[in-house]
Short mmCIF file of C-alpha atoms and ligand atoms in Angstrom, two decimals:
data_model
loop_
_atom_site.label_atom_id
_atom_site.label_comp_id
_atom_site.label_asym_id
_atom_site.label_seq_id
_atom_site.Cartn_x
_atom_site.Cartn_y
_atom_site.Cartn_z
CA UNK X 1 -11.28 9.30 -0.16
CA UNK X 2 -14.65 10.62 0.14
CA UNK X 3 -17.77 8.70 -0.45
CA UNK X 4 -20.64 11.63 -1.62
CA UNK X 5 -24.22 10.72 -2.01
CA UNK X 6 -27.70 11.24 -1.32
CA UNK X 7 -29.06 9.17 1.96
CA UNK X 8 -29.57 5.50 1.10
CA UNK X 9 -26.96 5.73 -2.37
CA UNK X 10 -25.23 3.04 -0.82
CA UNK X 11 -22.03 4.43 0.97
CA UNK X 12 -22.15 2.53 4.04
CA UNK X 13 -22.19 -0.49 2.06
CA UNK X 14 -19.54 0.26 -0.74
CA UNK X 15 -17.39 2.05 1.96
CA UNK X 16 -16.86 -1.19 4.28
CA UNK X 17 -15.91 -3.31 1.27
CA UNK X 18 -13.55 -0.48 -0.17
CA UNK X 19 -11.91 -0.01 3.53
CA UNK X 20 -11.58 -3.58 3.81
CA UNK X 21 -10.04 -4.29 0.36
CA UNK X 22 -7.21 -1.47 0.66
CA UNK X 23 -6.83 -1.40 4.71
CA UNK X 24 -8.15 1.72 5.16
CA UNK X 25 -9.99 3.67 8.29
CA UNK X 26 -13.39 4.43 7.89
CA UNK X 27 -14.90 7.54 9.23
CA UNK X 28 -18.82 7.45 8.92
CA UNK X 29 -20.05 10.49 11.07
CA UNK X 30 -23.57 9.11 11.46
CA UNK X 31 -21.88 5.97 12.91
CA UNK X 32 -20.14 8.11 15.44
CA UNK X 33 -23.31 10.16 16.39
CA UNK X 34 -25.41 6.94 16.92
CA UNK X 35 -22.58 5.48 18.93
CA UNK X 36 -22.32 8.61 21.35
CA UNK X 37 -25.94 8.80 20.87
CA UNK X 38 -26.40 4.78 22.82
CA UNK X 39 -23.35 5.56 25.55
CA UNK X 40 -25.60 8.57 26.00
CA UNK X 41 -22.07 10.98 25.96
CA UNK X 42 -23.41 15.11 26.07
CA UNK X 43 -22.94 14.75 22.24
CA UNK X 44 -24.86 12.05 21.84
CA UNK X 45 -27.58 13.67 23.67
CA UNK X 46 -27.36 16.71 21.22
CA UNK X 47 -27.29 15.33 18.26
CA UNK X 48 -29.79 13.14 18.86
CA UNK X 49 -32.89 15.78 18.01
CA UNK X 50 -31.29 16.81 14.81
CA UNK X 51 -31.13 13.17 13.77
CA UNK X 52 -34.42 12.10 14.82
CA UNK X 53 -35.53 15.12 12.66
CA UNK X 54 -33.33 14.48 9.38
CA UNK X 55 -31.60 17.34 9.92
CA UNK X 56 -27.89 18.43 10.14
CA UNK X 57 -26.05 18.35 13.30
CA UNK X 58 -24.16 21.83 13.74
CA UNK X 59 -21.13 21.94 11.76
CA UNK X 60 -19.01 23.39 15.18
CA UNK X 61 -19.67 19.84 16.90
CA UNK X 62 -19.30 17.69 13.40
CA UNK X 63 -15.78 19.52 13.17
CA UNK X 64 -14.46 18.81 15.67
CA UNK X 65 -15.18 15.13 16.39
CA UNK X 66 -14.01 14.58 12.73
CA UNK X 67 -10.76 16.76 13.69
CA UNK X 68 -10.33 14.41 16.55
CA UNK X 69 -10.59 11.40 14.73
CA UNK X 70 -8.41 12.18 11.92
CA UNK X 71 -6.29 12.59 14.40
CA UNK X 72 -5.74 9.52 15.70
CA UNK X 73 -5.46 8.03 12.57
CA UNK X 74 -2.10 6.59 12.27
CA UNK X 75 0.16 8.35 9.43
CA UNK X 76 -0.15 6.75 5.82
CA UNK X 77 -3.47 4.95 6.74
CA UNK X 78 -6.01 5.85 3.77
CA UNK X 79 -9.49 7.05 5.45
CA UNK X 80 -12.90 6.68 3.62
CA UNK X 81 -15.57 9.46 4.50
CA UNK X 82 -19.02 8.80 4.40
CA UNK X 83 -21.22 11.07 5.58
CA UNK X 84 -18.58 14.32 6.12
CA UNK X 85 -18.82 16.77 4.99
CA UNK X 86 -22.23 17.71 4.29
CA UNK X 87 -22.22 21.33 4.07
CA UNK X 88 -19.61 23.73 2.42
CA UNK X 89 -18.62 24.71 6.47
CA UNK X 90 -17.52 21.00 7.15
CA UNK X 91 -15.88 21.00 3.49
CA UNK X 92 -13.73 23.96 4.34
CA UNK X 93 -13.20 22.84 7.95
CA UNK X 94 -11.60 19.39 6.69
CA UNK X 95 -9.23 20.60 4.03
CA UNK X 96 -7.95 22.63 6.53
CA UNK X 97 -7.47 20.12 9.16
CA UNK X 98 -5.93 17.96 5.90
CA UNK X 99 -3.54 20.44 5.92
CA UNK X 100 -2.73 20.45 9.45
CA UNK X 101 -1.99 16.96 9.26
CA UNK X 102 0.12 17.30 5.92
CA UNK X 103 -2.29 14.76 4.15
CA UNK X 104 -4.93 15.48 1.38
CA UNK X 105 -8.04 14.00 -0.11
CA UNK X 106 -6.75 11.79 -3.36
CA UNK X 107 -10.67 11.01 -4.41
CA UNK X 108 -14.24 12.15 -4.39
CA UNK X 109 -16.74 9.37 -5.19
CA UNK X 110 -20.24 10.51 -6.25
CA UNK X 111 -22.59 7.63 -6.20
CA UNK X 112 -25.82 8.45 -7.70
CA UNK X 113 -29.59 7.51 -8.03
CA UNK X 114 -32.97 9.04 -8.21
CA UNK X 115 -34.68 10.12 -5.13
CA UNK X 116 -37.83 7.28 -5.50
CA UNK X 117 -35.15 4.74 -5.68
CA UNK X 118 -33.68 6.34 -2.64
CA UNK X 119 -37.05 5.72 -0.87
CA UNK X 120 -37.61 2.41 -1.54
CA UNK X 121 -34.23 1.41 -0.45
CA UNK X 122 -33.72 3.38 2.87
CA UNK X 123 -37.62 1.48 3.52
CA UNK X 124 -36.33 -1.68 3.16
CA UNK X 125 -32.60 -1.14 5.04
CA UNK X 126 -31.64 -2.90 8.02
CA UNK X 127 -27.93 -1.90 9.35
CA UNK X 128 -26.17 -3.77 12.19
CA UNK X 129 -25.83 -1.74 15.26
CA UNK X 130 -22.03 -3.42 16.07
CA UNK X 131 -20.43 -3.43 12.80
CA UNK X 132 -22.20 -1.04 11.02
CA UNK X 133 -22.98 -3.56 7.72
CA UNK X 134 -26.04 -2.32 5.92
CA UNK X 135 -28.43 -5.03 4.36
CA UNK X 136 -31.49 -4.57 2.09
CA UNK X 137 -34.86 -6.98 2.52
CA UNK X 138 -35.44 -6.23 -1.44
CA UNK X 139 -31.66 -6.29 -2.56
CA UNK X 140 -29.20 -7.65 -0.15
CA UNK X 141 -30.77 -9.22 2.12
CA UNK X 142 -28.67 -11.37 5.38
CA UNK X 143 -28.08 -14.92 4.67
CA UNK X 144 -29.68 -15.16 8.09
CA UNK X 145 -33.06 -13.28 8.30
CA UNK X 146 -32.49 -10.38 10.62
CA UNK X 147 -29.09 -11.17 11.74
CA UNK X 148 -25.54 -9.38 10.56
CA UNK X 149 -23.80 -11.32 8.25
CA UNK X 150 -20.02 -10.66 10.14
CA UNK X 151 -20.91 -10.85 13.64
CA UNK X 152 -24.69 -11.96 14.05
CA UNK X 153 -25.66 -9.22 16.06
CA UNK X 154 -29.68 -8.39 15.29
CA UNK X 155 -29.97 -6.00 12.47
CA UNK X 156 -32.13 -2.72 13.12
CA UNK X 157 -34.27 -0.62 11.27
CA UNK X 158 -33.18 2.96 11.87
CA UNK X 159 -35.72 5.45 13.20
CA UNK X 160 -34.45 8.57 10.80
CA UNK X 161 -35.31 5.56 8.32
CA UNK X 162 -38.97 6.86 8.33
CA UNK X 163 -40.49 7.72 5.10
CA UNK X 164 -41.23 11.36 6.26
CA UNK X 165 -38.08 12.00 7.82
CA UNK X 166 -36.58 10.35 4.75
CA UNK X 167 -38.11 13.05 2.67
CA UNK X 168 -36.02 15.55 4.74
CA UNK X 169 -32.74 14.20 4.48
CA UNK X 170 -33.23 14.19 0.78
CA UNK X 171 -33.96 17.91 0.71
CA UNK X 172 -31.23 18.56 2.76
CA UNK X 173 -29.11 16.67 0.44
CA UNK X 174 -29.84 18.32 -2.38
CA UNK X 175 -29.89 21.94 -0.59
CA UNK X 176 -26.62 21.72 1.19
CA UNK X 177 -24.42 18.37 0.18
CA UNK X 178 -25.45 18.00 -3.68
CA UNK X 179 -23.20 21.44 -4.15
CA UNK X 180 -19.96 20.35 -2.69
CA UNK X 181 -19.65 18.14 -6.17
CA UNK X 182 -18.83 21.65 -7.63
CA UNK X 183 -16.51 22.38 -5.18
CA UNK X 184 -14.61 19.74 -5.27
CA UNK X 185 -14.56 19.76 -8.86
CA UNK X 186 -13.59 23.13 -9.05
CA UNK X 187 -10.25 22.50 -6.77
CA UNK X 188 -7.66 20.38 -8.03
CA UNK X 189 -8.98 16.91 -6.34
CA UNK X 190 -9.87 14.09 -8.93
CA UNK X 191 -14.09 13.66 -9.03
CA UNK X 192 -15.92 10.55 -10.27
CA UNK X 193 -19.39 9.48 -10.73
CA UNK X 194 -20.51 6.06 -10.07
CA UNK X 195 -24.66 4.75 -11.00
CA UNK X 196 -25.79 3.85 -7.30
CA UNK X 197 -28.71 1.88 -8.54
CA UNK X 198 -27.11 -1.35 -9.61
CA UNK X 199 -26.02 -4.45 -7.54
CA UNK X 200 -23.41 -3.92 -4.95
CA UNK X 201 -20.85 -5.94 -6.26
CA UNK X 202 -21.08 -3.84 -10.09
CA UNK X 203 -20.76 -0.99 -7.90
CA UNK X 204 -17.97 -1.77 -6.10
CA UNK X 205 -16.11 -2.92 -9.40
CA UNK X 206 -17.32 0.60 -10.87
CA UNK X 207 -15.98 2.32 -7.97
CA UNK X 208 -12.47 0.41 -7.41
CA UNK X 209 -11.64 0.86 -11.61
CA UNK X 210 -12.24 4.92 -11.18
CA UNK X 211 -9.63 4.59 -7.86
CA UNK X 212 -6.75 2.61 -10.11
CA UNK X 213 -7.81 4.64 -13.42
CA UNK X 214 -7.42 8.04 -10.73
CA UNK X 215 -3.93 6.66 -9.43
CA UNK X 216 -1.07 7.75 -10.63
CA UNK X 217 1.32 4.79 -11.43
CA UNK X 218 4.32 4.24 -9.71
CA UNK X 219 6.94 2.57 -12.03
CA UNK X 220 9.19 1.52 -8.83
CA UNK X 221 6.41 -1.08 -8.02
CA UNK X 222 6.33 -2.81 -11.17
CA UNK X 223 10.06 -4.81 -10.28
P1 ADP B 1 -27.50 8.87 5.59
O1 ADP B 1 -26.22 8.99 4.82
O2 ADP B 1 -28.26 7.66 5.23
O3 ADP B 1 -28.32 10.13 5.56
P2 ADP B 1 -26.08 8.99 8.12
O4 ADP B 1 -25.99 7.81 8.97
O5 ADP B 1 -24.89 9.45 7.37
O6 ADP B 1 -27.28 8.69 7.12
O7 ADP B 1 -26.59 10.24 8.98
C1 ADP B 1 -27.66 10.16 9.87
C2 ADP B 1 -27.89 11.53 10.53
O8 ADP B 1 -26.72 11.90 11.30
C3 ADP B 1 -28.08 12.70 9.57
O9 ADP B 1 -29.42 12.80 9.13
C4 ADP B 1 -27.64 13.88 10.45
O10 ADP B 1 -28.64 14.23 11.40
C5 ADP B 1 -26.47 13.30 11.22
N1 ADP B 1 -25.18 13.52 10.53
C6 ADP B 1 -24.34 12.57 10.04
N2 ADP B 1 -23.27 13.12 9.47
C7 ADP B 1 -23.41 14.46 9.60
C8 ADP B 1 -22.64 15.59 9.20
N3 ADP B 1 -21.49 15.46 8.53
N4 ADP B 1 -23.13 16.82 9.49
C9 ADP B 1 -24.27 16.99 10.17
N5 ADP B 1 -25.05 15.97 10.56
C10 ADP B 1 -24.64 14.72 10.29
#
């Protein structure tokens, strides 16, 4: 399944509690980047100026460290993207590695919202280095001020959280990421559209009745 939305929609948020719910793998590429980025790993080390900038890492190195963690994947585990693929490159790369692996994407979820809600909300997001949990201060805030929910760690504000560089991920967004809805609607993949401005929990109800409405039913599980 693939989460697809502007920066700050909410698919970090919706993708934990969907992964959790159906015991499925996440793979959230910005996760991976800031991880490598901390151990200080060569790829962490490149990535980290596009990132600090709001702007795309090349699609060579996202390729392949998505290839390689698809990989290890075990068989029949659902995965939930967020954050790959961004550009029609990375969109072509992954149904080919799909393919490789004899699996295939079952659903694109767009979650939606205006750009100056967008703003407001990235502003006011604190995400927990550990698990990678994302809280709001205006929406969804921690029970605990400043601390994860799951695992206490101390929540951070994100540097590529800045309002200017902010304003550069959305462009990008809408330049390179906002066309892939076409192309996924234009192959034979099912596409839905979920409001990203509402609470989390209407979200996540929004977003888990498209999945069963999208599956087809099994009659063999019914007995
Ligand atoms: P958001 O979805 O809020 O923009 P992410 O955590 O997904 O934030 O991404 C943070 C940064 O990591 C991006 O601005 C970009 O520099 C880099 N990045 C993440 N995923 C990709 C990708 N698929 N292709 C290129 N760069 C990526």
């Amino acid at each position: 399944m693939i989460l697809l939305g502007p920066p700050g929609v909410g698919k970090g948020t919706q993708g934990v509690l969907l992964a959790d719910v159906h015991g499925m793998s996440r793979i959230v590429t910005g996760d991976l980047l800031r991880s490598a980025r901390a151990e200080g790993t060569p790829l962490g080390l490149e990535a980290q100026r596009y990132m600090d900038a709001g702007e795309l890492v090349p699609d060579g190195v996202m390729n392949a460290l998505v290839k390689e963690c698809l990989e290890s994947v075990p068989d029949g585990r659902g995965v939930v993207f967020d954050g790959f693929p961004r550009t029609d490159v990375q969109a072509t790369a992954l149904q080919g590695t799909l393919e490789e692996l004899g699996r295939a994407i079952d659903h694109v979820i767009v979650l939606e919202a205006e750009n100056d809600v967008l703003v407001r909300r990235i502003a006011g997001r604190r995400s927990c280095p550990e698990c990678g949990c994302v809280f709001n201060v205006y929406s969804n805030s921690a029970e605990q001020e400043g601390l994860c929910d799951r695992d206490q760690s101390p929540l951070v504000h994100r540097a590529d959280d800045e309002p200017e560089t902010v304003r550069r991920r959305l462009e990008i967004y809408h330049e390179l990421t906002e066309p892939l809805i076409a192309f996924y609607e234009q192959s034979d993949v099912s596409v839905s559209y979920v409001p990203g401005d509402q609470a989390v929990e209407d979200a996540q109800s929004a977003i888990r009745s498209v999945i069963l409405l999208m599956t087809p039913h099994d009659p063999s599980e019914d007995a």
